[in-house]
CSV table of C-alpha atoms in Angstrom, one decimal:
chain,number,residue,atom,x,y,z
A,1,UNK,CA,-70.1,152.7,151.0
A,2,UNK,CA,-70.3,155.7,153.4
A,3,UNK,CA,-66.6,155.4,154.1
A,4,UNK,CA,-65.8,155.3,150.4
A,5,UNK,CA,-67.8,158.6,150.1
A,6,UNK,CA,-66.0,160.2,153.0
A,7,UNK,CA,-62.7,159.2,151.4
A,8,UNK,CA,-63.6,160.6,148.0
A,9,UNK,CA,-64.8,163.8,149.7
A,10,UNK,CA,-61.6,164.1,151.5
A,11,UNK,CA,-59.7,163.7,148.2
A,12,UNK,CA,-61.8,166.4,146.5
A,13,UNK,CA,-61.3,168.7,149.4
A,14,UNK,CA,-57.6,168.1,149.3
A,15,UNK,CA,-57.5,169.0,145.6
A,16,UNK,CA,-59.6,172.1,146.2
A,17,UNK,CA,-57.3,173.3,148.9
A,18,UNK,CA,-54.2,172.8,146.7
A,19,UNK,CA,-55.7,175.2,144.2
A,20,UNK,CA,-57.9,177.5,146.3
A,21,UNK,CA,-57.0,181.2,146.4
A,22,UNK,CA,-57.0,181.3,150.2
A,23,UNK,CA,-58.2,184.9,150.2
A,24,UNK,CA,-59.0,185.1,153.9
A,25,UNK,CA,-56.5,186.7,156.3
A,26,UNK,CA,-54.5,184.1,158.2
A,27,UNK,CA,-53.6,184.9,161.8
A,28,UNK,CA,-50.1,183.6,161.8
A,29,UNK,CA,-48.8,186.3,164.2
A,30,UNK,CA,-51.2,185.1,166.9
A,31,UNK,CA,-50.4,181.5,166.3
A,32,UNK,CA,-46.6,182.1,166.5
A,33,UNK,CA,-46.9,184.2,169.7
A,34,UNK,CA,-49.0,181.4,171.2
A,35,UNK,CA,-46.6,178.6,170.3
A,36,UNK,CA,-43.6,180.7,171.2
A,37,UNK,CA,-41.7,179.7,168.1
A,38,UNK,CA,-41.2,180.7,164.5
A,39,UNK,CA,-40.7,177.6,162.3
A,40,UNK,CA,-38.6,178.3,159.3
A,41,UNK,CA,-38.2,175.7,156.5
A,42,UNK,CA,-34.9,175.6,154.7
A,43,UNK,CA,-32.6,173.3,152.8
A,44,UNK,CA,-28.9,173.3,153.4
A,45,UNK,CA,-27.9,175.9,150.9
A,46,UNK,CA,-24.7,178.0,151.1
A,47,UNK,CA,-24.5,180.9,151.7
A,48,UNK,CA,-28.1,181.3,152.7
A,49,UNK,CA,-28.7,178.5,155.3
A,50,UNK,CA,-26.0,176.1,156.5
A,51,UNK,CA,-24.6,174.7,159.7
A,52,UNK,CA,-21.4,176.2,161.1
A,53,UNK,CA,-19.0,173.3,161.5
A,54,UNK,CA,-17.4,174.7,164.6
A,55,UNK,CA,-20.5,175.7,166.6
A,56,UNK,CA,-23.0,173.2,165.0
A,57,UNK,CA,-25.5,176.1,164.8
A,58,UNK,CA,-27.4,177.3,161.8
A,59,UNK,CA,-25.8,180.2,160.0
A,60,UNK,CA,-25.9,182.0,156.7
A,61,UNK,CA,-27.5,185.1,155.2
A,62,UNK,CA,-31.0,183.9,155.5
A,63,UNK,CA,-30.5,182.0,158.8
A,64,UNK,CA,-29.1,185.1,160.6
A,65,UNK,CA,-32.0,187.2,159.3
A,66,UNK,CA,-34.6,184.6,160.3
A,67,UNK,CA,-33.1,184.5,163.8
A,68,UNK,CA,-33.2,188.3,164.1
A,69,UNK,CA,-36.8,188.3,162.9
A,70,UNK,CA,-37.9,185.7,165.5
A,71,UNK,CA,-36.1,187.8,168.1
A,72,UNK,CA,-38.1,190.8,167.1
A,73,UNK,CA,-41.3,188.8,167.4
A,74,UNK,CA,-40.1,187.7,170.8
A,75,UNK,CA,-40.2,184.0,170.0
A,76,UNK,CA,-37.7,181.2,169.4
A,77,UNK,CA,-36.5,180.5,165.9
A,78,UNK,CA,-36.7,176.9,164.9
A,79,UNK,CA,-35.0,176.1,161.6
A,80,UNK,CA,-36.1,172.8,160.1
A,81,UNK,CA,-34.8,171.0,156.9
A,82,UNK,CA,-37.5,170.4,154.4
A,83,UNK,CA,-37.7,168.7,151.0
A,84,UNK,CA,-37.6,171.6,148.6
A,85,UNK,CA,-40.2,170.3,146.2
A,86,UNK,CA,-42.7,170.1,149.1
A,87,UNK,CA,-42.3,173.7,150.3
A,88,UNK,CA,-45.9,174.7,149.4
A,89,UNK,CA,-47.3,171.6,151.1
A,90,UNK,CA,-45.1,172.3,154.2
A,91,UNK,CA,-46.5,175.9,154.4
A,92,UNK,CA,-50.2,175.0,153.7
A,93,UNK,CA,-50.2,172.1,156.1
A,94,UNK,CA,-48.8,174.4,158.9
A,95,UNK,CA,-45.7,172.3,159.3
A,96,UNK,CA,-43.6,175.5,158.9
A,97,UNK,CA,-44.4,179.2,159.0
A,98,UNK,CA,-41.9,180.6,156.5
A,99,UNK,CA,-39.7,179.4,153.7
A,100,UNK,CA,-36.5,181.4,154.0
A,101,UNK,CA,-33.9,179.8,151.7
A,102,UNK,CA,-32.9,182.1,148.9
A,103,UNK,CA,-36.2,181.3,147.2
A,104,UNK,CA,-36.8,182.6,143.7
A,105,UNK,CA,-40.1,184.5,143.7
A,106,UNK,CA,-41.7,183.2,140.5
A,107,UNK,CA,-45.2,184.0,139.2
A,108,UNK,CA,-46.3,180.4,139.3
A,109,UNK,CA,-45.2,180.0,143.0
A,110,UNK,CA,-46.9,183.3,143.7
A,111,UNK,CA,-50.3,181.7,142.9
A,112,UNK,CA,-49.9,179.3,145.8
A,113,UNK,CA,-48.0,181.3,148.4
A,114,UNK,CA,-47.2,185.0,149.3
A,115,UNK,CA,-43.8,186.6,149.1
A,116,UNK,CA,-42.1,189.1,151.3
A,117,UNK,CA,-40.3,192.1,149.8
A,118,UNK,CA,-37.8,190.6,147.4
A,119,UNK,CA,-34.6,191.3,149.4
A,120,UNK,CA,-31.9,189.8,147.1
A,121,UNK,CA,-31.3,188.8,143.5
A,122,UNK,CA,-29.5,186.1,141.6
A,123,UNK,CA,-29.2,184.7,138.0
A,124,UNK,CA,-29.0,181.2,136.5
A,125,UNK,CA,-25.7,180.2,135.0
A,126,UNK,CA,-24.5,177.3,132.8
A,127,UNK,CA,-21.8,175.1,134.3
A,128,UNK,CA,-19.6,173.0,131.9
A,129,UNK,CA,-16.5,170.9,132.1
A,130,UNK,CA,-13.3,173.0,131.9
A,131,UNK,CA,-12.1,173.2,128.3
A,132,UNK,CA,-15.5,172.3,126.9
A,133,UNK,CA,-16.1,173.6,123.4
A,134,UNK,CA,-19.7,174.6,124.1
A,135,UNK,CA,-20.8,178.2,123.8
A,136,UNK,CA,-23.9,180.2,124.8
A,137,UNK,CA,-25.4,179.5,121.4
A,138,UNK,CA,-24.6,175.8,121.2
A,139,UNK,CA,-25.8,174.6,124.6
A,140,UNK,CA,-29.4,174.5,123.2
A,141,UNK,CA,-28.6,171.2,121.6
A,142,UNK,CA,-26.5,169.8,124.4
A,143,UNK,CA,-27.6,167.5,127.2
A,144,UNK,CA,-28.6,169.7,130.0
A,145,UNK,CA,-29.0,168.7,133.7
A,146,UNK,CA,-31.2,170.7,136.1
A,147,UNK,CA,-32.9,170.4,139.5
A,148,UNK,CA,-36.4,169.4,138.8
A,149,UNK,CA,-38.8,172.4,139.4
A,150,UNK,CA,-36.0,174.9,140.0
A,151,UNK,CA,-35.5,178.2,138.3
A,152,UNK,CA,-32.8,176.6,136.2
A,153,UNK,CA,-35.3,174.1,135.0
A,154,UNK,CA,-37.5,176.9,133.7
A,155,UNK,CA,-34.6,178.6,132.1
A,156,UNK,CA,-33.5,175.4,130.3
A,157,UNK,CA,-36.9,174.8,129.0
A,158,UNK,CA,-38.2,178.2,128.1
A,159,UNK,CA,-35.3,180.6,127.7
A,160,UNK,CA,-32.7,178.2,126.2
A,161,UNK,CA,-35.4,176.1,124.5
A,162,UNK,CA,-33.5,172.9,125.1
A,163,UNK,CA,-35.2,169.6,124.5
A,164,UNK,CA,-32.7,167.2,126.0
A,165,UNK,CA,-33.2,167.9,129.7
A,166,UNK,CA,-32.3,165.6,132.6
A,167,UNK,CA,-34.3,166.5,135.7
A,168,UNK,CA,-32.6,165.7,139.0
A,169,UNK,CA,-33.7,166.1,142.6
A,170,UNK,CA,-31.0,168.5,143.6
A,171,UNK,CA,-28.6,171.1,142.1
A,172,UNK,CA,-25.7,168.9,143.2
A,173,UNK,CA,-27.1,166.0,141.3
A,174,UNK,CA,-27.0,168.2,138.2
A,175,UNK,CA,-23.4,169.1,138.8
A,176,UNK,CA,-22.6,165.4,139.3
A,177,UNK,CA,-24.1,164.7,135.9
A,178,UNK,CA,-21.7,167.1,134.3
A,179,UNK,CA,-18.8,165.8,136.3
A,180,UNK,CA,-19.6,162.2,135.4
A,181,UNK,CA,-20.1,163.1,131.8
A,182,UNK,CA,-23.8,161.9,131.6
A,183,UNK,CA,-24.8,165.5,130.8
A,184,UNK,CA,-22.8,168.3,129.2
A,185,UNK,CA,-24.3,171.4,130.9
A,186,UNK,CA,-25.9,172.1,134.3
A,187,UNK,CA,-28.1,175.1,134.8
A,188,UNK,CA,-27.8,176.2,138.4
A,189,UNK,CA,-27.9,179.3,140.7
A,190,UNK,CA,-25.1,181.8,140.3
A,191,UNK,CA,-24.9,182.0,144.1
A,192,UNK,CA,-24.4,178.3,144.5
A,193,UNK,CA,-22.1,178.1,141.4
A,194,UNK,CA,-19.8,180.8,142.8
A,195,UNK,CA,-19.5,178.9,146.1
A,196,UNK,CA,-18.7,175.4,144.9
A,197,UNK,CA,-17.8,175.2,141.2
A,198,UNK,CA,-14.1,175.0,140.5
A,199,UNK,CA,-13.4,173.8,144.1
A,200,UNK,CA,-13.1,170.4,145.7
A,201,UNK,CA,-14.9,167.6,143.9
A,202,UNK,CA,-16.0,170.1,141.3
A,203,UNK,CA,-12.5,171.5,140.5
A,204,UNK,CA,-12.8,170.4,136.9
A,205,UNK,CA,-16.0,172.4,136.2
A,206,UNK,CA,-16.4,176.0,135.3
A,207,UNK,CA,-19.1,178.6,134.7
A,208,UNK,CA,-19.7,179.1,131.0
A,209,UNK,CA,-18.9,182.8,130.4
A,210,UNK,CA,-21.7,184.9,128.9
A,211,UNK,CA,-24.3,182.3,129.6
A,212,UNK,CA,-26.3,184.1,132.4
A,213,UNK,CA,-30.1,184.0,132.3
A,214,UNK,CA,-33.2,185.4,133.8
A,215,UNK,CA,-32.1,187.6,136.7
A,216,UNK,CA,-34.4,186.6,139.5
A,217,UNK,CA,-35.3,187.9,142.9
A,218,UNK,CA,-35.2,186.2,146.3
A,219,UNK,CA,-38.1,186.5,148.7
A,220,UNK,CA,-39.3,184.8,151.9
A,221,UNK,CA,-42.3,182.6,151.3
A,222,UNK,CA,-45.4,182.9,153.5
A,223,UNK,CA,-48.9,181.2,153.6
A,224,UNK,CA,-51.3,183.0,151.3
A,225,UNK,CA,-53.0,185.8,153.2
A,226,UNK,CA,-50.7,185.6,156.2
A,227,UNK,CA,-50.7,188.6,158.5
A,228,UNK,CA,-47.0,188.0,159.0
A,229,UNK,CA,-46.2,189.7,155.7
A,230,UNK,CA,-46.6,193.3,156.9
A,231,UNK,CA,-44.4,192.6,159.9
A,232,UNK,CA,-41.7,190.8,157.8
A,233,UNK,CA,-41.6,193.6,155.1
A,234,UNK,CA,-41.2,196.3,157.8
A,235,UNK,CA,-38.4,194.2,159.4
A,236,UNK,CA,-36.5,193.8,156.1
A,237,UNK,CA,-36.8,197.5,155.2
A,238,UNK,CA,-35.7,198.5,158.6
A,239,UNK,CA,-32.6,196.2,158.5
A,240,UNK,CA,-31.8,197.7,155.1
A,241,UNK,CA,-32.1,201.2,156.3
A,242,UNK,CA,-29.8,200.6,159.3
A,243,UNK,CA,-27.1,199.0,157.2
A,244,UNK,CA,-27.5,195.4,158.7
A,245,UNK,CA,-28.4,193.9,155.4
A,246,UNK,CA,-25.4,195.4,153.5
A,247,UNK,CA,-23.1,194.0,156.2
A,248,UNK,CA,-24.6,190.6,155.9
A,249,UNK,CA,-24.6,190.7,152.1
A,250,UNK,CA,-20.9,191.5,152.2
A,251,UNK,CA,-20.2,188.7,154.7
A,252,UNK,CA,-22.0,186.0,152.7
A,253,UNK,CA,-21.5,187.4,149.2
A,254,UNK,CA,-25.2,188.0,148.4
A,255,UNK,CA,-26.5,190.6,146.0
A,256,UNK,CA,-29.1,192.8,147.6
A,257,UNK,CA,-32.2,193.9,145.6
A,258,UNK,CA,-31.8,197.5,146.6
A,259,UNK,CA,-34.7,198.9,144.5
A,260,UNK,CA,-37.3,197.0,146.5
A,261,UNK,CA,-35.8,197.6,149.9
A,262,UNK,CA,-35.7,201.4,149.6
B,1,UNK,CA,-9.4,159.6,157.5
B,2,UNK,CA,-11.0,162.1,159.8
B,3,UNK,CA,-13.5,162.8,157.1
B,4,UNK,CA,-14.2,159.1,156.8
B,5,UNK,CA,-14.9,158.7,160.5
B,6,UNK,CA,-17.0,161.8,160.4
B,7,UNK,CA,-19.1,160.4,157.6
B,8,UNK,CA,-19.3,157.0,159.3
B,9,UNK,CA,-20.6,158.4,162.5
B,10,UNK,CA,-23.1,160.6,160.7
B,11,UNK,CA,-24.4,157.7,158.6
B,12,UNK,CA,-24.5,155.4,161.7
B,13,UNK,CA,-26.8,158.0,163.3
B,14,UNK,CA,-29.0,158.0,160.1
B,15,UNK,CA,-29.0,154.2,160.2
B,16,UNK,CA,-30.3,154.2,163.8
B,17,UNK,CA,-33.3,156.2,162.5
B,18,UNK,CA,-33.8,153.8,159.6
B,19,UNK,CA,-33.6,150.9,161.9
B,20,UNK,CA,-36.1,152.3,164.4
B,21,UNK,CA,-38.4,153.0,161.5
B,22,UNK,CA,-37.9,149.4,160.4
B,23,UNK,CA,-38.4,147.7,163.7
B,24,UNK,CA,-41.3,149.8,164.8
B,25,UNK,CA,-43.0,149.3,161.5
B,26,UNK,CA,-42.7,145.5,162.0
B,27,UNK,CA,-44.1,145.7,165.5
B,28,UNK,CA,-47.1,147.6,164.3
B,29,UNK,CA,-47.6,146.0,160.9
B,30,UNK,CA,-47.5,142.3,161.9
B,31,UNK,CA,-50.5,142.3,164.3
B,32,UNK,CA,-52.3,144.9,162.1
B,33,UNK,CA,-51.7,142.7,159.1
B,34,UNK,CA,-53.1,139.6,160.8
B,35,UNK,CA,-56.2,141.6,161.8
B,36,UNK,CA,-56.7,142.9,158.3
B,37,UNK,CA,-56.3,139.3,156.9
B,38,UNK,CA,-59.1,138.2,159.3
B,39,UNK,CA,-61.3,141.1,158.1
B,40,UNK,CA,-60.6,140.1,154.5
B,41,UNK,CA,-61.6,136.5,155.1
B,42,UNK,CA,-64.6,137.5,157.2
B,43,UNK,CA,-68.0,136.0,156.2
B,44,UNK,CA,-69.6,139.4,156.9
B,45,UNK,CA,-69.6,140.9,153.4
B,46,UNK,CA,-69.3,144.7,154.2
B,47,UNK,CA,-66.3,144.1,156.4
B,48,UNK,CA,-64.4,141.9,153.9
B,49,UNK,CA,-65.4,144.3,151.1
B,50,UNK,CA,-64.1,147.3,153.0
B,51,UNK,CA,-60.9,145.6,154.0
B,52,UNK,CA,-60.3,144.5,150.4
B,53,UNK,CA,-60.9,148.1,149.2
B,54,UNK,CA,-58.3,149.4,151.7
B,55,UNK,CA,-55.8,146.7,150.7
B,56,UNK,CA,-56.3,147.6,147.1
B,57,UNK,CA,-55.7,151.3,147.7
B,58,UNK,CA,-52.6,150.7,149.9
B,59,UNK,CA,-51.1,148.2,147.4
B,60,UNK,CA,-52.3,150.1,144.4
B,61,UNK,CA,-50.7,153.5,145.1
B,62,UNK,CA,-47.0,154.4,145.5
B,63,UNK,CA,-45.7,154.3,149.1
B,64,UNK,CA,-44.0,157.6,148.5
B,65,UNK,CA,-47.4,159.2,147.7
B,66,UNK,CA,-48.9,157.6,150.8
B,67,UNK,CA,-46.1,159.1,153.0
B,68,UNK,CA,-46.7,162.5,151.4
B,69,UNK,CA,-50.5,162.3,152.0
B,70,UNK,CA,-50.2,161.1,155.5
B,71,UNK,CA,-47.8,163.9,156.5
B,72,UNK,CA,-49.3,166.8,154.7
B,73,UNK,CA,-53.0,166.2,154.1
B,74,UNK,CA,-54.1,166.4,157.7
B,75,UNK,CA,-52.6,169.9,158.0
B,76,UNK,CA,-53.8,171.0,154.6
B,77,UNK,CA,-57.3,170.0,155.4
B,78,UNK,CA,-57.0,171.7,158.8
B,79,UNK,CA,-57.8,168.4,160.6
B,80,UNK,CA,-54.7,168.0,162.9
B,81,UNK,CA,-51.0,168.3,162.9
B,82,UNK,CA,-48.8,165.3,163.8
B,83,UNK,CA,-47.8,165.6,167.4
B,84,UNK,CA,-44.4,166.9,168.4
B,85,UNK,CA,-42.5,165.0,171.1
B,86,UNK,CA,-41.5,167.3,173.9
B,87,UNK,CA,-39.7,165.3,176.5
B,88,UNK,CA,-36.7,167.7,176.7
B,89,UNK,CA,-34.4,164.8,175.8
B,90,UNK,CA,-33.0,166.2,172.6
B,91,UNK,CA,-32.1,162.9,170.9
B,92,UNK,CA,-35.5,161.5,171.5
B,93,UNK,CA,-37.3,164.6,170.4
B,94,UNK,CA,-35.4,165.0,167.1
B,95,UNK,CA,-35.5,161.3,166.3
B,96,UNK,CA,-39.2,160.8,166.9
B,97,UNK,CA,-40.1,164.1,165.1
B,98,UNK,CA,-43.5,164.7,163.6
B,99,UNK,CA,-42.0,163.6,160.3
B,100,UNK,CA,-40.9,160.3,161.8
B,101,UNK,CA,-44.3,159.6,163.3
B,102,UNK,CA,-46.1,160.3,160.0
B,103,UNK,CA,-43.6,158.1,158.1
B,104,UNK,CA,-44.1,155.3,160.7
B,105,UNK,CA,-47.9,155.5,160.3
B,106,UNK,CA,-47.5,155.3,156.5
B,107,UNK,CA,-45.1,152.4,156.6
B,108,UNK,CA,-47.2,150.5,159.2
B,109,UNK,CA,-50.4,150.6,157.3
B,110,UNK,CA,-48.8,150.0,153.9
B,111,UNK,CA,-46.9,147.0,155.1
B,112,UNK,CA,-49.9,145.7,157.1
B,113,UNK,CA,-51.7,145.6,153.7
B,114,UNK,CA,-48.9,143.5,152.1
B,115,UNK,CA,-48.6,141.3,155.3
B,116,UNK,CA,-52.3,140.7,155.4
B,117,UNK,CA,-52.3,139.1,151.9
B,118,UNK,CA,-49.3,136.8,152.9
B,119,UNK,CA,-51.2,135.8,156.1
B,120,UNK,CA,-54.3,135.1,154.1
B,121,UNK,CA,-52.5,133.0,151.7
B,122,UNK,CA,-50.8,131.1,154.5
B,123,UNK,CA,-54.0,130.5,156.4
B,124,UNK,CA,-56.0,129.5,153.3
B,125,UNK,CA,-53.3,127.0,152.3
B,126,UNK,CA,-54.1,124.8,155.3
B,127,UNK,CA,-56.5,122.1,154.1
B,128,UNK,CA,-60.1,122.2,155.3
B,129,UNK,CA,-59.6,118.5,156.5
B,130,UNK,CA,-57.5,119.7,159.4
B,131,UNK,CA,-60.3,122.0,160.7
B,132,UNK,CA,-62.6,119.1,160.4
B,133,UNK,CA,-60.2,116.8,162.3
B,134,UNK,CA,-59.9,119.4,165.1
B,135,UNK,CA,-63.7,119.5,165.3
B,136,UNK,CA,-63.9,115.7,165.5
B,137,UNK,CA,-61.3,115.9,168.4
B,138,UNK,CA,-63.6,118.3,170.1
B,139,UNK,CA,-61.5,121.5,169.8
B,140,UNK,CA,-63.1,124.9,169.7
B,141,UNK,CA,-62.4,127.0,166.6
B,142,UNK,CA,-60.1,129.2,168.6
B,143,UNK,CA,-58.2,126.3,169.9
B,144,UNK,CA,-57.9,124.7,166.4
B,145,UNK,CA,-56.5,128.0,165.0
B,146,UNK,CA,-53.9,128.7,167.7
B,147,UNK,CA,-52.8,125.1,168.5
B,148,UNK,CA,-52.9,123.5,165.1
B,149,UNK,CA,-53.2,125.9,162.2
B,150,UNK,CA,-51.0,128.9,163.2
B,151,UNK,CA,-47.8,127.0,163.7
B,152,UNK,CA,-48.1,125.6,160.2
B,153,UNK,CA,-49.0,129.0,158.8
B,154,UNK,CA,-45.9,130.6,160.4
B,155,UNK,CA,-43.7,128.0,158.8
B,156,UNK,CA,-45.2,128.4,155.4
B,157,UNK,CA,-45.1,132.2,155.3
B,158,UNK,CA,-41.5,132.6,156.4
B,159,UNK,CA,-40.0,132.8,152.9
B,160,UNK,CA,-42.5,135.4,151.5
B,161,UNK,CA,-42.3,137.4,154.8
B,162,UNK,CA,-38.5,137.5,154.7
B,163,UNK,CA,-38.8,138.9,151.2
B,164,UNK,CA,-41.1,141.7,152.4
B,165,UNK,CA,-39.1,142.4,155.5
B,166,UNK,CA,-35.9,142.8,153.4
B,167,UNK,CA,-37.7,145.2,151.1
B,168,UNK,CA,-38.9,147.1,154.1
B,169,UNK,CA,-35.4,148.1,155.4
B,170,UNK,CA,-34.6,149.5,151.9
B,171,UNK,CA,-38.1,151.2,151.6
B,172,UNK,CA,-37.4,153.2,154.8
B,173,UNK,CA,-35.2,155.4,152.5
B,174,UNK,CA,-38.5,156.8,151.0
B,175,UNK,CA,-39.0,158.7,154.3
B,176,UNK,CA,-36.3,161.1,153.1
B,177,UNK,CA,-39.0,162.6,150.8
B,178,UNK,CA,-40.6,164.3,153.9
B,179,UNK,CA,-37.2,165.1,155.4
B,180,UNK,CA,-36.9,162.3,158.0
B,181,UNK,CA,-33.2,162.2,158.9
B,182,UNK,CA,-32.7,158.6,157.9
B,183,UNK,CA,-29.6,157.0,156.3
B,184,UNK,CA,-30.1,158.2,152.7
B,185,UNK,CA,-31.0,161.7,153.9
B,186,UNK,CA,-27.8,161.9,155.9
B,187,UNK,CA,-25.8,160.6,152.9
B,188,UNK,CA,-27.3,163.2,150.6
B,189,UNK,CA,-26.5,165.9,153.1
B,190,UNK,CA,-22.8,165.2,152.4
B,191,UNK,CA,-23.5,165.7,148.7
B,192,UNK,CA,-25.2,169.0,149.3
B,193,UNK,CA,-22.8,170.4,152.0
B,194,UNK,CA,-19.4,168.9,151.2
B,195,UNK,CA,-19.9,168.0,147.6
B,196,UNK,CA,-19.0,164.3,148.4
B,197,UNK,CA,-20.5,161.5,146.4
B,198,UNK,CA,-19.0,158.4,148.1
B,199,UNK,CA,-21.1,158.6,151.4
B,200,UNK,CA,-24.1,157.7,149.3
B,201,UNK,CA,-22.4,154.4,148.3
B,202,UNK,CA,-21.3,153.9,151.9
B,203,UNK,CA,-24.9,154.1,152.9
B,204,UNK,CA,-25.5,151.3,150.4
B,205,UNK,CA,-23.0,149.2,152.3
B,206,UNK,CA,-25.1,149.7,155.5
B,207,UNK,CA,-28.2,148.3,153.9
B,208,UNK,CA,-26.2,145.5,152.3
B,209,UNK,CA,-24.7,144.5,155.7
B,210,UNK,CA,-28.0,144.7,157.4
B,211,UNK,CA,-29.8,142.6,154.8
B,212,UNK,CA,-27.0,140.1,155.0
B,213,UNK,CA,-27.7,139.8,158.8
B,214,UNK,CA,-31.4,139.5,158.1
B,215,UNK,CA,-30.8,136.7,155.6
B,216,UNK,CA,-28.7,134.8,158.1
B,217,UNK,CA,-31.4,135.3,160.8
B,218,UNK,CA,-34.2,134.1,158.5
B,219,UNK,CA,-32.1,131.1,157.5
B,220,UNK,CA,-31.8,130.1,161.1
B,221,UNK,CA,-35.5,130.6,161.7
B,222,UNK,CA,-36.4,128.4,158.8
B,223,UNK,CA,-34.1,125.7,160.2
B,224,UNK,CA,-35.7,126.0,163.6
B,225,UNK,CA,-39.1,125.8,162.2
B,226,UNK,CA,-38.5,122.6,160.3
B,227,UNK,CA,-41.1,120.8,162.3
B,228,UNK,CA,-44.2,119.2,160.6
B,229,UNK,CA,-42.0,117.9,157.8
B,230,UNK,CA,-44.4,116.9,155.1
């Protein structure tokens, strides 16, 4: 019976910590200096974080910045691939220190984790088959594919008000739905759409003109109350001021969120 | 062709991880399952109740949820973090990552729960008369179990065990939910990075071939164990 109680208690505590505000200051700086490495959680996401085919090393707008930030802290940068849906659990369970992956800073997410200065911006776009007769107004009643829990998912549900939504585990799956004809529209990131739609396997798809929604801002995710935030914000502003960010943005075709970085 | 070989080698690497997860789970779960089945059949009520409760929880919740809980909960509750291998041998350290260890623990205890019920069924299917006969022949309880009962149990549980074991190799794909770099994870990476869909189906062929091999092996084992024909 005692063990049952302990188990139940553990469950209750687990639920509590999922929802707790975590108001206390968290000494991440000390922890990182001690372990000698900054662990950054990413998914393979061009142009933010991906592996250079020639060198086999991580590269991309976010990866380069993360490495520069680790260097500034005087530690090694360890980039690990995570499952995107688990990012909050990864942070709260101390498996990773930062989520640096072109992450949209939404209000809901802001309740569980902290954000850095929003350094870049993006929009959600509708992708359809080339020659599709759908328009911005008619996609409301079309079959829409999205990545479950992504910003595109919110746009499809709230902004477009669609009811026929297929929730997939990745943005690529949403594109595959449109390619395969099981859905008519995919709502995905502009950054991602620009880099793969109309090329390779997705040559027969196109971005629906005029259907751009909810401009959003990208930020780095931190544990709630992490003392790393001040350091990170100072780093980003400094890199903006000295022109490094503008250079990277041009190299990787990312749109900087200049208002916040000034 | 170059792409095909590239995908093949990447998937083969993923399969090694899947296979290690499979074989290590078996090594841990088989003895653990036997132990749990003894606990379940124990005459000491609190022990059998507790073990029945644990089996109920492990069989009653999705394995995917158990993997998630075992990997993330210890850290969230600030109890401990799964250990990171640090031998300096890169292949070893990346293969047996914290994620792999957590997944292995989850698979081992989940499968031990299923195995324990198969063991229990097998053991209880042996008639009481045989125990009594052993007693008459002056064998101890231990002797009776290991020399007379166990061999018959093994023979009887081979078909349900082969079923579970075949399910296990496919279940290892659930580890991709905590980003263990197993076969399905590697195949999905091609979808994300190169916008290729076919590697996922090629991954299916890996499972299919391996299950074919397992089926042949279990067929041979069943033939070998055709003693005590009744």
